[in-house]
Short mmCIF file of N, CA, C and O in Angstrom, two decimals:
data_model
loop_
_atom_site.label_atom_id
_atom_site.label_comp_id
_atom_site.label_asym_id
_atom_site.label_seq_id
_atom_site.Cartn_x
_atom_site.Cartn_y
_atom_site.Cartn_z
N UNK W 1 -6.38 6.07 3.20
CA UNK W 1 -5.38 5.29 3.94
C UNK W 1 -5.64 3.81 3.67
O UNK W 1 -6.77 3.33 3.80
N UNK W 2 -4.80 3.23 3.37
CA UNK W 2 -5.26 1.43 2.64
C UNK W 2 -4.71 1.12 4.49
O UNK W 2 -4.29 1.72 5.48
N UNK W 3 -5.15 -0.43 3.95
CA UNK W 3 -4.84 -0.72 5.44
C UNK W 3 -3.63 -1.28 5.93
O UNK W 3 -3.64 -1.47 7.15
N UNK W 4 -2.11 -1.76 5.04
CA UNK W 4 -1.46 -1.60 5.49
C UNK W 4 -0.63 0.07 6.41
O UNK W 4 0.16 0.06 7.36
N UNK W 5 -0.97 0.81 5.96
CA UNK W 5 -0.95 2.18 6.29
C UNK W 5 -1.19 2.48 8.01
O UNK W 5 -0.52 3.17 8.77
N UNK W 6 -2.51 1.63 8.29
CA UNK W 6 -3.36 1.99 9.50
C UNK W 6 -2.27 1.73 10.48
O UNK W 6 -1.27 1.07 10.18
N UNK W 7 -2.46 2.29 11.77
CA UNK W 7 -1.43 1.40 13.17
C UNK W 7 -2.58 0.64 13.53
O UNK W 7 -3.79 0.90 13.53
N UNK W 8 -1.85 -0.47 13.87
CA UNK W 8 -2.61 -1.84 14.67
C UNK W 8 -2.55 -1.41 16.35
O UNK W 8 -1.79 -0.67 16.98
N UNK W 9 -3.38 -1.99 16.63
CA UNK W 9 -3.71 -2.49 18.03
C UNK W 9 -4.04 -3.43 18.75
O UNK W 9 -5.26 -3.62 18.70
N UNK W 10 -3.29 -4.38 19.66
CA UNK W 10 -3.41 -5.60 20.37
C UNK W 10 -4.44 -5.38 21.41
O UNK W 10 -4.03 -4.80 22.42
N UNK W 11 -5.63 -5.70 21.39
CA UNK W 11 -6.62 -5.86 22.41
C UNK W 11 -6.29 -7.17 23.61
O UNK W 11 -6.87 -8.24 23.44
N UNK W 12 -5.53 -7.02 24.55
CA UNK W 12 -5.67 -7.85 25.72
C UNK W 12 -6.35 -7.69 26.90
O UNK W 12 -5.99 -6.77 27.63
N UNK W 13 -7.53 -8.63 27.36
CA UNK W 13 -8.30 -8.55 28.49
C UNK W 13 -8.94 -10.27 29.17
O UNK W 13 -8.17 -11.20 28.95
N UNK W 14 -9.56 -10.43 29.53
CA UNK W 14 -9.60 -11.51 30.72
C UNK W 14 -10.83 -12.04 29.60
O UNK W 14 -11.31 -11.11 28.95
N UNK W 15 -11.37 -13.36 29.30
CA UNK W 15 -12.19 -13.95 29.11
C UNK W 15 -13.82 -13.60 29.56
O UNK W 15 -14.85 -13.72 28.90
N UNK W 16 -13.59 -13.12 30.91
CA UNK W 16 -14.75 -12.97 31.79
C UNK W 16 -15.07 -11.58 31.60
O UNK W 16 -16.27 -11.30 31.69
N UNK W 17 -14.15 -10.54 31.31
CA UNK W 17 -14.78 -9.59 30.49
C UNK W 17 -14.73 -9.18 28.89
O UNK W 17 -14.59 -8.05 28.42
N UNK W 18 -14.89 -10.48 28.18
CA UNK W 18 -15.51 -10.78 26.60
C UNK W 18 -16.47 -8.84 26.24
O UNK W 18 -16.34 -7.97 25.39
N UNK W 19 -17.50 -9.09 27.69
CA UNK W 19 -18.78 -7.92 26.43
C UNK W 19 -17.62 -6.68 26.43
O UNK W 19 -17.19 -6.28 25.35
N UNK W 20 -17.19 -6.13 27.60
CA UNK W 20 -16.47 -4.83 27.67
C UNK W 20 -15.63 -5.14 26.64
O UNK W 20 -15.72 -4.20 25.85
N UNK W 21 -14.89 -5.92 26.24
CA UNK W 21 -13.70 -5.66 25.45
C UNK W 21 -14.40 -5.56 24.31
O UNK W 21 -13.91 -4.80 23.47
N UNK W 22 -15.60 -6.22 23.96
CA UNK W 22 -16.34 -6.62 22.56
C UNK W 22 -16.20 -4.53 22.28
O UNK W 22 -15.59 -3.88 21.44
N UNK W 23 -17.19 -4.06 23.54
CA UNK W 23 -17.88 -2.78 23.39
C UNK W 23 -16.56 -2.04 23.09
O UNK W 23 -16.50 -1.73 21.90
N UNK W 24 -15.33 -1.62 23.90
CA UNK W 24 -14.32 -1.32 23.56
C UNK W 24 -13.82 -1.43 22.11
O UNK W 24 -13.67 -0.44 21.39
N UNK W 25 -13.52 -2.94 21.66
CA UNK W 25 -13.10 -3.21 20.35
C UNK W 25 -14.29 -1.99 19.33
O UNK W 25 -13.90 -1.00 18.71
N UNK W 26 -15.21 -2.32 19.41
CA UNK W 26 -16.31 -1.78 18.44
C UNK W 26 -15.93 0.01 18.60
O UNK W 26 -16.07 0.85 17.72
N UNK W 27 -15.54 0.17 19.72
CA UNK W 27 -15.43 2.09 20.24
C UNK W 27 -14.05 2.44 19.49
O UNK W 27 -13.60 3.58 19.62
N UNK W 28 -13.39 1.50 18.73
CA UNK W 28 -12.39 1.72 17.82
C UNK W 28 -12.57 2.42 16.42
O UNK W 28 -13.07 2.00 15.37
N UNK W 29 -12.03 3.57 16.74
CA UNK W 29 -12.03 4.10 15.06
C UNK W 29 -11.29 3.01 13.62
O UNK W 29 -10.33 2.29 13.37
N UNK W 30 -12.50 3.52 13.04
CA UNK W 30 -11.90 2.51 11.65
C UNK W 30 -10.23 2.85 10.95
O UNK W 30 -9.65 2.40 9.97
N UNK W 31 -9.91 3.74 11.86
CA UNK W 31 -8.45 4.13 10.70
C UNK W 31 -6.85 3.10 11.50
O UNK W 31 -5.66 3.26 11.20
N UNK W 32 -7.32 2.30 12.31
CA UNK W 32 -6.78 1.45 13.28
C UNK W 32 -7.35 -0.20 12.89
O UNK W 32 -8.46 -0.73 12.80
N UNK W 33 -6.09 -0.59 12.74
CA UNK W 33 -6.72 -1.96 12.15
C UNK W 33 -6.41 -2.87 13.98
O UNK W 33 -5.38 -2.91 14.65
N UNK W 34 -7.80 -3.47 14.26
CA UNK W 34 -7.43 -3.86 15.74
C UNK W 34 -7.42 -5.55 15.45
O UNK W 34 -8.14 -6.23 14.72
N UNK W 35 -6.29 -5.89 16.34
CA UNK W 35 -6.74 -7.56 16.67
C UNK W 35 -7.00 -7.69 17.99
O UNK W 35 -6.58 -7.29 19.08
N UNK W 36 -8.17 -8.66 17.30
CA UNK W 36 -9.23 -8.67 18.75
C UNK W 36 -9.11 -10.27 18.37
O UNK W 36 -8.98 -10.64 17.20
N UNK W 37 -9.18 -11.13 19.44
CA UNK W 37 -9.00 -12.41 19.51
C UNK W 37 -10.48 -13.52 19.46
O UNK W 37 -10.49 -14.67 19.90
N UNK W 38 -11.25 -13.06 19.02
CA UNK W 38 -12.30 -13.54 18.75
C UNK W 38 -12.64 -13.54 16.90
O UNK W 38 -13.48 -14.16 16.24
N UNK W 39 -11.52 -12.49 16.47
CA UNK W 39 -12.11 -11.76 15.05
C UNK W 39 -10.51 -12.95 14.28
O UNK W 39 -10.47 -13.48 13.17
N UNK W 40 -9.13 -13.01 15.71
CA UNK W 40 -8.40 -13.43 14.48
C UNK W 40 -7.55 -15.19 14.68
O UNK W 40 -6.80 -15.86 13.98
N UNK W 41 -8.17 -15.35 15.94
CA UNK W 41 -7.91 -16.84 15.91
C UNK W 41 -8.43 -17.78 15.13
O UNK W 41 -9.65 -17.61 15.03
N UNK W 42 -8.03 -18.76 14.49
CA UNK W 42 -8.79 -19.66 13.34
C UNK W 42 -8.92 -20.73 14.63
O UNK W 42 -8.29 -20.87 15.68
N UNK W 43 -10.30 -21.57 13.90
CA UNK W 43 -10.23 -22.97 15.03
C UNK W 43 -9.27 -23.85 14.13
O UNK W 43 -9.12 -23.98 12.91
N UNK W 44 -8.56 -24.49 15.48
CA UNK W 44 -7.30 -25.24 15.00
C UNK W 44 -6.23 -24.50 14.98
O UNK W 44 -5.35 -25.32 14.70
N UNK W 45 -5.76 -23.55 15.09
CA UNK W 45 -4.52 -22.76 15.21
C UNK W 45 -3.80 -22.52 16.60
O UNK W 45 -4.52 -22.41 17.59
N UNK W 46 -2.83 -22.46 16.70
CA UNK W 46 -2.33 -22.10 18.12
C UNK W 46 -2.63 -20.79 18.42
O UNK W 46 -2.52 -19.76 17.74
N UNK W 47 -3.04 -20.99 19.60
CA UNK W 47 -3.33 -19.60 20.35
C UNK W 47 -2.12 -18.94 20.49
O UNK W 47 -1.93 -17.82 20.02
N UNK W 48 -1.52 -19.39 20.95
CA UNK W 48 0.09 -18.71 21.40
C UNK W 48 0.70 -18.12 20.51
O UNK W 48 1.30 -17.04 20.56
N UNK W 49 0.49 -19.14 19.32
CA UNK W 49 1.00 -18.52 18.15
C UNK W 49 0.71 -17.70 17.77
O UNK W 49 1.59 -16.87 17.55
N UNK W 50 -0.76 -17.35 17.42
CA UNK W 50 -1.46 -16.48 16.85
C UNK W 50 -1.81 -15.01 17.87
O UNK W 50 -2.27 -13.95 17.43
N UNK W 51 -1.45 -15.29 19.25
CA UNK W 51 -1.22 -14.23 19.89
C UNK W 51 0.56 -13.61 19.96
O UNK W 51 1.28 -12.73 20.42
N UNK W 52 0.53 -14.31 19.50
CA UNK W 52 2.31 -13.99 19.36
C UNK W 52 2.60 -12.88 18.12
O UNK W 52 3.38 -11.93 18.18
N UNK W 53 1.91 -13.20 17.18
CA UNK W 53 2.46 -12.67 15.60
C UNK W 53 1.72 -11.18 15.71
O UNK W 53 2.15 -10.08 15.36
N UNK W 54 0.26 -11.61 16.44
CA UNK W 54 -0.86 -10.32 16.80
C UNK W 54 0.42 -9.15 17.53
O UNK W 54 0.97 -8.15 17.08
N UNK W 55 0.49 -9.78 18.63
CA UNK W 55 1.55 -8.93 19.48
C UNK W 55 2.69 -7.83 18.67
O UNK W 55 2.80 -6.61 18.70
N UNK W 56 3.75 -9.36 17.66
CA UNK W 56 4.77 -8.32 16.89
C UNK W 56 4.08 -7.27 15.94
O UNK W 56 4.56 -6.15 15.73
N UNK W 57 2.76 -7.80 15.32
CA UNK W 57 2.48 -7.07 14.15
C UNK W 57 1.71 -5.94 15.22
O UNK W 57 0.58 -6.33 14.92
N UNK W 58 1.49 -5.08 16.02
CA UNK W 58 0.68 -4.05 16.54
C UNK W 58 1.72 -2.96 17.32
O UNK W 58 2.65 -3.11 18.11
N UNK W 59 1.09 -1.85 16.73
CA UNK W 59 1.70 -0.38 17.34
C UNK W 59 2.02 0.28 18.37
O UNK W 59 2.81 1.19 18.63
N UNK W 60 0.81 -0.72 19.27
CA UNK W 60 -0.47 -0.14 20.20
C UNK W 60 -0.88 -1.43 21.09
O UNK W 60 -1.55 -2.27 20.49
N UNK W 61 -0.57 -1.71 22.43
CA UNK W 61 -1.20 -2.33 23.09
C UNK W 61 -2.27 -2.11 24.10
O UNK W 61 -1.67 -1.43 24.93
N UNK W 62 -3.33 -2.24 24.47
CA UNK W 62 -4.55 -1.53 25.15
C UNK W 62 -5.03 -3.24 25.58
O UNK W 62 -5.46 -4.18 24.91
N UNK W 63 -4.69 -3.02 27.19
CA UNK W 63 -4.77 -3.66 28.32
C UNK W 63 -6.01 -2.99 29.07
O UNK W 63 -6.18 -1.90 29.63
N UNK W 64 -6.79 -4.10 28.84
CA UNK W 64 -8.37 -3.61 29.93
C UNK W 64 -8.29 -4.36 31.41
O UNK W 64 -9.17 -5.22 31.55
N UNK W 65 -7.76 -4.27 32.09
CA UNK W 65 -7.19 -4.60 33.29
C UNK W 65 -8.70 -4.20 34.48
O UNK W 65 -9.26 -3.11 34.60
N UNK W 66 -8.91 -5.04 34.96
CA UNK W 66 -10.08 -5.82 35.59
C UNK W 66 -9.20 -6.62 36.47
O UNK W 66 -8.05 -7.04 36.31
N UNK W 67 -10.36 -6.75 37.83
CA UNK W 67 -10.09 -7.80 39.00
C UNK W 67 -10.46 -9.29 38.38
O UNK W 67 -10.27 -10.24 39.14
N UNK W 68 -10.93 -9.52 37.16
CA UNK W 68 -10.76 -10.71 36.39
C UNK W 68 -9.34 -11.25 36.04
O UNK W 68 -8.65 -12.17 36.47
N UNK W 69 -9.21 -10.32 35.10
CA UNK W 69 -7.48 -10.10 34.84
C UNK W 69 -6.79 -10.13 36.01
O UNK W 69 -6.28 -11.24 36.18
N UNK W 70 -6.53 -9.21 37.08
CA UNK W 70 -5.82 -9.42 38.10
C UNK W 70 -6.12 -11.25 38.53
O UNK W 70 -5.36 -11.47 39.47
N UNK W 71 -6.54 -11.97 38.35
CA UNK W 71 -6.79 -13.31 38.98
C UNK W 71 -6.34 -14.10 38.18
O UNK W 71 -5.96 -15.19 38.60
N UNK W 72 -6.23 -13.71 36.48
CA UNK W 72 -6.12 -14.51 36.06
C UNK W 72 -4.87 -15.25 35.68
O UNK W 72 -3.96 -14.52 36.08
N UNK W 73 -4.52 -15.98 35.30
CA UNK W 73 -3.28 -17.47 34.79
C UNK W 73 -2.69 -16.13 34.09
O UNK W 73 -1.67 -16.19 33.41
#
């Protein structure tokens, strides 16, 4: 399977839980190409942006929803 082939997945979760999502991201099978926001933001790029394109380009959204998340902006 090359990796346009793979389904993507949008990893969204709260800042304050970074390790869980890290451990999550990693509990991803390799045949799933994931964006994880630590792996695809460049410094200097818009966030918004770059969570924006993440968003259209993925199959699959997986929301780790935490009383962090519930609080957050």
């Amino acid at each position: 399977m090359t990796r346009d082939e793979r389904k993507h997945v949008f990893i969204s979760y709260s800042w304050k839980d970074a390790s869980a999502a890290e451990q999550v991201r990693n509990s991803i099978p390799r045949e799933f190409e994931v964006w994880f926001d630590k792996e695809r933001i460049r410094p200097g790029e818009s966030i918004s942006h770059a969570i924006q394109e993440g968003l259209n380009a993925s199959d699959y959204y997986l929301l780790l929803i935490s009383e962090n998340s519930n609080q957050s902006d």
